[in-house]
Coordinates of C-alpha atoms in Angstrom, one line a residue:
M1 CA 138.1 -70.7 -37.1
T2 CA 136.0 -73.4 -35.6
L3 CA 135.1 -72.9 -31.9
A4 CA 135.8 -75.7 -29.6
P5 CA 132.7 -77.4 -28.2
R6 CA 131.7 -76.8 -24.6
L7 CA 132.7 -79.8 -22.6
F8 CA 130.6 -81.5 -19.9
D9 CA 131.0 -84.7 -18.0
V10 CA 127.3 -85.5 -18.7
V11 CA 124.8 -84.2 -21.2
V12 CA 121.1 -85.2 -20.6
L13 CA 118.7 -85.0 -23.5
G14 CA 115.3 -84.2 -22.0
A15 CA 114.2 -82.0 -19.1
G16 CA 111.4 -84.3 -17.9
A17 CA 111.1 -86.4 -14.8
A18 CA 113.8 -88.9 -15.7
G19 CA 116.2 -86.5 -17.2
L20 CA 116.1 -84.0 -14.2
M21 CA 116.5 -86.8 -11.7
C22 CA 119.5 -88.2 -13.5
A23 CA 121.1 -84.8 -13.8
I24 CA 120.5 -84.1 -10.1
E25 CA 122.2 -87.3 -9.0
A26 CA 125.1 -86.9 -11.4
G27 CA 125.7 -83.3 -10.2
K28 CA 125.7 -84.5 -6.6
R29 CA 128.5 -86.8 -7.5
G30 CA 130.6 -83.9 -8.7
R31 CA 129.9 -84.3 -12.4
S32 CA 129.5 -81.2 -14.7
V33 CA 126.0 -81.6 -16.1
L34 CA 124.0 -80.0 -18.8
V35 CA 120.3 -80.8 -19.4
I36 CA 119.0 -79.9 -22.9
D37 CA 115.3 -79.7 -24.0
H38 CA 113.7 -78.4 -27.1
A39 CA 110.7 -77.2 -25.1
R40 CA 110.5 -73.7 -23.7
A41 CA 109.8 -74.9 -20.1
P42 CA 111.1 -77.9 -18.2
G43 CA 108.9 -80.7 -16.8
E44 CA 105.8 -80.0 -18.9
K45 CA 104.4 -83.5 -18.5
I46 CA 104.9 -83.2 -14.7
R47 CA 103.1 -79.9 -14.7
I48 CA 99.9 -81.1 -16.5
S49 CA 99.8 -84.5 -14.8
G50 CA 97.2 -85.6 -12.3
G51 CA 94.8 -82.8 -13.2
G52 CA 97.6 -80.3 -12.4
R53 CA 98.4 -81.9 -9.0
C54 CA 100.9 -84.5 -10.2
N55 CA 100.3 -88.1 -9.3
F56 CA 104.0 -88.3 -8.5
T57 CA 104.3 -92.0 -7.4
N58 CA 102.3 -94.9 -6.1
L59 CA 102.6 -96.7 -2.8
D60 CA 102.4 -100.0 -4.6
A61 CA 105.1 -99.3 -7.3
S62 CA 106.2 -102.9 -7.6
P63 CA 107.4 -104.7 -10.8
R64 CA 104.1 -106.4 -11.4
A65 CA 102.7 -103.0 -12.4
Y66 CA 105.0 -102.6 -15.4
L67 CA 104.8 -103.9 -19.0
S68 CA 107.9 -104.8 -21.0
A69 CA 109.3 -107.5 -23.3
N70 CA 111.5 -108.3 -20.3
P71 CA 109.3 -107.8 -17.2
R72 CA 112.2 -108.4 -14.9
F73 CA 114.3 -105.6 -16.3
C74 CA 112.7 -102.9 -14.0
I75 CA 113.2 -104.8 -10.8
S76 CA 116.7 -103.6 -10.0
A77 CA 115.9 -99.9 -10.5
L78 CA 112.7 -100.0 -8.6
K79 CA 114.4 -101.7 -5.6
R80 CA 117.4 -99.3 -5.6
Y81 CA 115.3 -96.1 -5.7
T82 CA 111.9 -96.8 -4.3
Q83 CA 108.7 -94.8 -4.0
H84 CA 109.6 -94.2 -0.4
D85 CA 112.8 -92.6 -1.4
F86 CA 111.0 -90.1 -3.6
I87 CA 108.4 -89.4 -1.0
A88 CA 111.3 -88.6 1.4
L89 CA 112.6 -86.1 -1.2
V90 CA 109.1 -84.5 -1.5
D91 CA 108.8 -84.3 2.3
R92 CA 112.3 -82.6 2.6
H93 CA 110.9 -79.9 0.4
A94 CA 107.8 -79.5 2.6
I95 CA 105.5 -80.3 -0.3
A96 CA 102.1 -81.4 1.2
W97 CA 100.6 -84.5 -0.5
H98 CA 97.7 -86.9 0.0
E99 CA 96.8 -90.4 -1.1
K100 CA 93.8 -91.0 -3.4
T101 CA 92.6 -94.4 -4.4
L102 CA 94.8 -97.4 -5.0
G103 CA 97.9 -95.9 -3.5
Q104 CA 98.1 -92.9 -5.8
L105 CA 99.9 -89.9 -4.3
F106 CA 99.1 -86.4 -5.4
C107 CA 100.3 -82.9 -4.3
D108 CA 97.8 -81.0 -2.2
G109 CA 98.7 -78.0 -4.2
S110 CA 100.1 -77.5 -7.7
A111 CA 102.2 -80.0 -9.7
R112 CA 104.5 -77.0 -10.3
Q113 CA 105.8 -77.7 -6.8
I114 CA 107.4 -80.9 -8.1
V115 CA 109.0 -79.1 -11.1
D116 CA 110.3 -76.4 -8.8
M117 CA 111.7 -79.0 -6.4
L118 CA 113.6 -80.7 -9.2
L119 CA 114.9 -77.4 -10.6
R120 CA 116.1 -76.4 -7.1
E121 CA 117.8 -79.7 -6.6
L122 CA 119.5 -79.4 -10.0
R123 CA 120.7 -75.9 -9.2
D124 CA 122.0 -77.0 -5.8
A125 CA 123.9 -79.8 -7.5
G126 CA 125.5 -77.4 -10.0
G127 CA 123.7 -78.6 -13.1
E128 CA 122.9 -76.3 -16.0
L129 CA 119.7 -76.2 -18.1
A130 CA 119.4 -75.2 -21.8
L131 CA 115.8 -74.9 -23.1
S132 CA 114.5 -74.2 -26.6
T133 CA 117.5 -76.1 -27.8
S134 CA 117.2 -78.7 -30.5
I135 CA 119.6 -81.6 -31.2
E136 CA 120.8 -81.6 -34.8
E137 CA 123.5 -84.4 -34.7
V138 CA 125.0 -86.8 -32.3
S139 CA 128.3 -88.6 -33.0
R140 CA 130.8 -90.8 -31.2
T141 CA 134.3 -89.6 -30.3
A142 CA 137.3 -91.3 -28.7
D143 CA 136.4 -89.6 -25.4
G144 CA 132.6 -89.7 -25.5
F145 CA 130.2 -87.8 -27.7
H146 CA 129.9 -84.7 -29.8
L147 CA 126.5 -82.9 -30.2
R148 CA 125.6 -80.3 -32.7
T149 CA 122.7 -78.3 -31.4
S150 CA 120.8 -75.2 -32.3
A151 CA 122.8 -73.4 -29.5
G152 CA 126.3 -74.6 -30.7
L153 CA 128.6 -77.5 -30.3
L154 CA 128.9 -79.7 -27.2
A155 CA 131.0 -82.5 -26.1
C156 CA 130.5 -84.9 -23.2
R157 CA 131.9 -88.1 -21.7
S158 CA 128.4 -89.5 -20.9
L159 CA 125.2 -89.0 -22.9
V160 CA 121.9 -89.7 -21.3
V161 CA 118.8 -90.0 -23.5
A162 CA 115.6 -89.1 -21.5
T163 CA 113.5 -87.8 -24.4
G164 CA 110.3 -89.6 -23.5
G165 CA 108.0 -91.3 -26.0
K166 CA 105.5 -90.3 -28.7
S167 CA 102.5 -89.6 -26.5
I168 CA 101.0 -86.1 -26.4
P169 CA 102.6 -84.8 -29.6
K170 CA 101.1 -81.3 -29.0
M171 CA 103.6 -81.0 -26.2
G172 CA 106.5 -81.6 -28.5
A173 CA 106.9 -85.4 -28.2
T174 CA 109.2 -86.8 -30.9
G175 CA 110.9 -90.0 -31.8
L176 CA 114.4 -88.6 -31.3
G177 CA 115.4 -91.0 -28.6
Y178 CA 114.5 -94.0 -30.8
E179 CA 116.5 -92.5 -33.6
I180 CA 119.6 -92.1 -31.4
A181 CA 119.2 -95.7 -30.1
E182 CA 119.1 -97.1 -33.6
H183 CA 122.0 -94.9 -34.7
F184 CA 124.1 -96.6 -32.1
G185 CA 122.9 -100.1 -32.9
L186 CA 120.2 -100.7 -30.3
K187 CA 116.9 -102.4 -31.2
I188 CA 113.5 -100.8 -30.7
V189 CA 110.5 -102.8 -29.5
P190 CA 107.6 -101.6 -31.7
T191 CA 105.9 -98.6 -30.1
R192 CA 102.1 -98.0 -29.7
P193 CA 99.9 -95.8 -27.6
G194 CA 99.2 -96.8 -24.0
L195 CA 96.9 -95.6 -21.3
V196 CA 94.5 -94.4 -24.0
P197 CA 90.8 -94.3 -24.6
L198 CA 89.3 -96.9 -26.9
T199 CA 87.0 -96.2 -29.9
L200 CA 84.0 -98.2 -31.2
E201 CA 82.6 -98.9 -34.6
P202 CA 79.8 -96.5 -35.8
G203 CA 76.9 -98.9 -35.0
S204 CA 77.9 -99.3 -31.4
L205 CA 78.6 -95.6 -31.1
E206 CA 75.1 -94.8 -32.4
R207 CA 73.5 -97.3 -29.9
L208 CA 75.5 -96.0 -27.0
A209 CA 75.2 -92.3 -27.9
P210 CA 72.7 -91.6 -25.1
L211 CA 75.3 -92.7 -22.6
A212 CA 78.0 -90.1 -23.4
G213 CA 79.1 -88.6 -20.1
V214 CA 77.8 -91.5 -18.0
A215 CA 80.4 -92.9 -15.6
V216 CA 80.3 -96.1 -13.5
E217 CA 82.7 -98.2 -11.4
A218 CA 83.4 -101.1 -13.6
S219 CA 85.5 -104.2 -13.9
V220 CA 87.2 -104.5 -17.3
R221 CA 89.0 -107.7 -18.4
H222 CA 91.3 -108.7 -21.3
G223 CA 92.4 -112.3 -21.0
K224 CA 93.6 -112.8 -17.5
T225 CA 94.2 -109.1 -16.8
R226 CA 91.5 -107.2 -15.0
F227 CA 91.1 -103.7 -13.6
D228 CA 88.4 -102.5 -11.3
E229 CA 88.1 -98.8 -11.7
G230 CA 86.0 -96.1 -13.2
L231 CA 84.6 -96.3 -16.8
L232 CA 83.3 -93.4 -18.8
F233 CA 81.2 -93.5 -21.9
T234 CA 82.2 -90.8 -24.5
H235 CA 81.0 -89.7 -27.9
R236 CA 84.0 -91.6 -29.4
G237 CA 83.8 -94.8 -27.3
L238 CA 85.1 -95.7 -23.8
S239 CA 87.4 -94.0 -21.4
G240 CA 88.0 -93.7 -17.7
P241 CA 90.8 -95.4 -15.6
S242 CA 89.7 -99.0 -16.2
I243 CA 89.7 -98.5 -19.9
L244 CA 93.0 -96.6 -20.0
Q245 CA 94.6 -99.4 -17.9
I246 CA 93.3 -102.2 -20.1
S247 CA 94.3 -100.4 -23.3
S248 CA 97.9 -101.2 -22.6
Y249 CA 97.1 -104.9 -22.9
W250 CA 94.5 -104.7 -25.6
R251 CA 95.5 -105.2 -29.3
E252 CA 93.4 -104.5 -32.4
G253 CA 91.0 -107.3 -33.1
D254 CA 90.8 -108.3 -29.4
D255 CA 87.6 -108.4 -27.3
I256 CA 87.3 -107.0 -23.9
E257 CA 84.7 -108.0 -21.2
I258 CA 83.1 -105.4 -19.0
A259 CA 81.1 -105.8 -15.7
L260 CA 79.1 -102.6 -15.3
A261 CA 77.9 -103.5 -11.8
P262 CA 80.7 -105.7 -10.4
G263 CA 80.0 -107.5 -7.2
I264 CA 76.2 -107.4 -7.8
D265 CA 74.3 -110.5 -8.6
V266 CA 72.0 -108.9 -11.2
F267 CA 70.0 -112.0 -11.8
A268 CA 69.2 -112.4 -8.1
Q269 CA 68.3 -108.7 -7.8
L270 CA 65.9 -108.9 -10.7
R271 CA 64.4 -112.1 -9.6
D272 CA 63.7 -110.7 -6.1
A273 CA 62.3 -107.5 -7.7
R274 CA 60.0 -109.7 -9.9
A275 CA 58.8 -111.6 -6.8
S276 CA 58.0 -108.5 -4.8
N277 CA 56.6 -106.3 -7.6
G278 CA 56.2 -108.1 -10.9
R279 CA 54.5 -105.1 -12.5
Q280 CA 57.6 -103.1 -12.1
A281 CA 59.5 -102.1 -15.2
P282 CA 63.0 -103.6 -15.5
V283 CA 64.6 -100.1 -15.7
S284 CA 63.3 -99.3 -12.2
A285 CA 65.0 -102.4 -10.8
L286 CA 68.2 -101.8 -12.7
S287 CA 68.3 -98.2 -11.6
A288 CA 69.0 -99.4 -8.1
F289 CA 72.6 -100.1 -9.0
L290 CA 73.1 -98.5 -12.5
P291 CA 72.9 -94.9 -13.6
R292 CA 69.4 -94.3 -15.0
R293 CA 70.4 -93.7 -18.6
L294 CA 72.5 -96.9 -18.6
A295 CA 69.6 -98.9 -16.9
Q296 CA 67.2 -97.6 -19.6
L297 CA 69.5 -98.6 -22.5
V298 CA 69.9 -102.2 -21.0
A299 CA 66.2 -102.5 -20.3
D300 CA 65.2 -101.3 -23.8
S301 CA 67.7 -103.6 -25.4
E302 CA 67.0 -106.8 -23.4
A303 CA 63.4 -106.5 -22.2
G304 CA 61.6 -104.2 -24.7
G305 CA 58.5 -102.8 -23.0
R306 CA 57.8 -105.8 -20.8
N307 CA 57.4 -105.8 -17.1
L308 CA 59.5 -108.0 -14.8
A309 CA 56.5 -110.4 -14.5
D310 CA 56.7 -111.0 -18.2
L311 CA 60.3 -112.1 -18.1
S312 CA 61.5 -115.6 -17.5
D313 CA 64.6 -116.6 -15.6
R314 CA 66.3 -117.0 -19.0
H315 CA 65.5 -113.4 -19.8
L316 CA 66.7 -112.2 -16.5
R317 CA 70.0 -114.1 -17.0
Q318 CA 70.3 -112.4 -20.4
I319 CA 70.0 -109.0 -18.7
D320 CA 72.6 -110.2 -16.1
S321 CA 75.0 -111.0 -18.9
A322 CA 74.3 -107.7 -20.7
V323 CA 75.3 -105.9 -17.5
N324 CA 78.1 -107.9 -16.1
A325 CA 79.5 -109.9 -19.0
W326 CA 79.3 -107.3 -21.8
R327 CA 81.7 -108.4 -24.5
L328 CA 82.7 -105.9 -27.2
K329 CA 85.5 -105.4 -29.7
P330 CA 86.9 -101.9 -29.8
T331 CA 88.0 -100.8 -33.3
A332 CA 91.1 -98.7 -32.3
S333 CA 92.5 -96.4 -29.7
E334 CA 92.5 -92.6 -29.8
G335 CA 96.2 -92.8 -30.6
Y336 CA 99.2 -90.8 -29.4
R337 CA 97.1 -87.6 -29.4
T338 CA 95.5 -88.6 -26.0
A339 CA 97.7 -91.4 -24.9
E340 CA 99.4 -90.8 -21.5
V341 CA 102.4 -93.1 -22.3
T342 CA 104.2 -94.9 -25.1
L343 CA 104.4 -98.7 -25.0
G344 CA 107.6 -100.3 -26.4
G345 CA 110.8 -98.4 -26.9
V346 CA 114.5 -99.1 -26.6
D347 CA 114.9 -102.8 -26.2
T348 CA 116.0 -103.6 -22.6
A349 CA 118.1 -106.5 -23.9
G350 CA 120.7 -103.9 -25.0
L351 CA 120.8 -102.1 -21.6
D352 CA 122.4 -102.8 -18.2
Q353 CA 119.5 -103.0 -15.7
R354 CA 121.6 -101.5 -12.9
T355 CA 123.0 -98.5 -14.8
M356 CA 120.7 -98.1 -17.8
Q357 CA 123.9 -98.0 -20.0
A358 CA 123.9 -99.4 -23.5
K359 CA 125.9 -102.6 -23.4
E360 CA 127.5 -102.0 -26.8
A361 CA 127.9 -98.3 -26.5
P362 CA 129.8 -97.3 -23.3
G363 CA 128.8 -93.9 -22.0
L364 CA 125.4 -93.9 -23.6
F365 CA 122.4 -94.3 -21.3
F366 CA 118.6 -94.5 -21.8
I367 CA 116.1 -93.8 -19.1
G368 CA 112.4 -93.1 -18.5
E369 CA 109.6 -93.5 -21.1
V370 CA 112.0 -94.0 -24.1
V371 CA 112.9 -97.4 -22.7
D372 CA 110.6 -100.4 -23.1
V373 CA 109.2 -100.2 -19.6
T374 CA 105.6 -98.9 -19.2
G375 CA 103.7 -98.7 -15.9
W376 CA 100.0 -98.7 -15.0
L377 CA 98.0 -95.6 -14.6
G378 CA 98.4 -94.0 -11.2
G379 CA 101.9 -92.7 -10.6
Y380 CA 103.8 -95.8 -11.7
N381 CA 105.4 -94.2 -14.8
F382 CA 106.7 -91.3 -12.7
Q383 CA 108.3 -93.8 -10.3
W384 CA 110.0 -95.5 -13.3
A385 CA 111.3 -92.1 -14.3
W386 CA 112.7 -91.4 -10.8
S387 CA 114.1 -94.9 -10.4
S388 CA 115.7 -95.2 -13.8
G389 CA 117.0 -91.6 -13.7
W390 CA 118.5 -92.2 -10.2
C391 CA 120.3 -95.4 -11.4
A392 CA 121.8 -93.7 -14.4
G393 CA 122.9 -90.8 -12.2
Q394 CA 125.0 -93.1 -10.1
A395 CA 126.8 -94.4 -13.1
V396 CA 127.4 -91.5 -15.5

């Protein structure tokens, strides 16, 4: 005798930011909701984000901060559920928060507060949560969908895919969402790691080895895109916020240009230092605005053992370029292992921008990172999760 599947109005695959938000909103509308996740705990990416304090949104979460094959797709969701709406939710739960740089909002305490808030909201909305549960098969029925899971058979009228991307595989990231999308005829924009450190070829790594651990405020450019944030030299290449940001735009074979002392006229500084004390070593003048180890490497590379008095204006301009117009070609990124997000995903051409529903598969929804919408570093991807999850929750 075959047991009848448990029936829900809505089944959400993925107990992350987007999935929990969608389930909460659906439950508020009187829907019976089940959230499934193969992990042992919900909201793991929330828990580890922001150094354990969760950078839960950004005050400037506007469409310009998102990458997609269709940059306009995210506009509707971001307008219908804004960063201020989520801040109001956080405030209602009396979670203290603060603004860091560039509009980034963090919990004063633990990121666990955001997870607990969402679970409380889910419980109050009547939603259920099934953890350590894997999806074995998804099929279409006349009334919705059947799911065969490690915990038994399920049926639902609406199925929401909020399974995230491929980033941070050690936390259980998989390509399940993409497989479901393709099974139901949706296209996938090719995926690649985003917000990820960049690696350099062995010769460059050897030359820059003394700089491992050195950090500067830099300006990093790729084409017309520029980010002015911190840069960190590592034993594998380059990291830090400015590099993570530019990595989402960089493609293998491309150059990037870095200003290590943005806003400083290095040529003028060195010329003035030469005029006031020509016997001074270039490293001393450069150390006025660069970390000593970085100043030493630039001086050794561009000036040898000469003093400032021995350097012509042409030499000073070369040093200026070495500092503020440093061009290099990364060899690769560190990949999904350290990537914070996955670029690409379910093609938005197949989704309704107001509801996140698949146009050719009524009742099937895709939200969050699995969709081809990726934000900048700094809380933007969480806001996309809240916004897209909220929109789907109004429609399921």
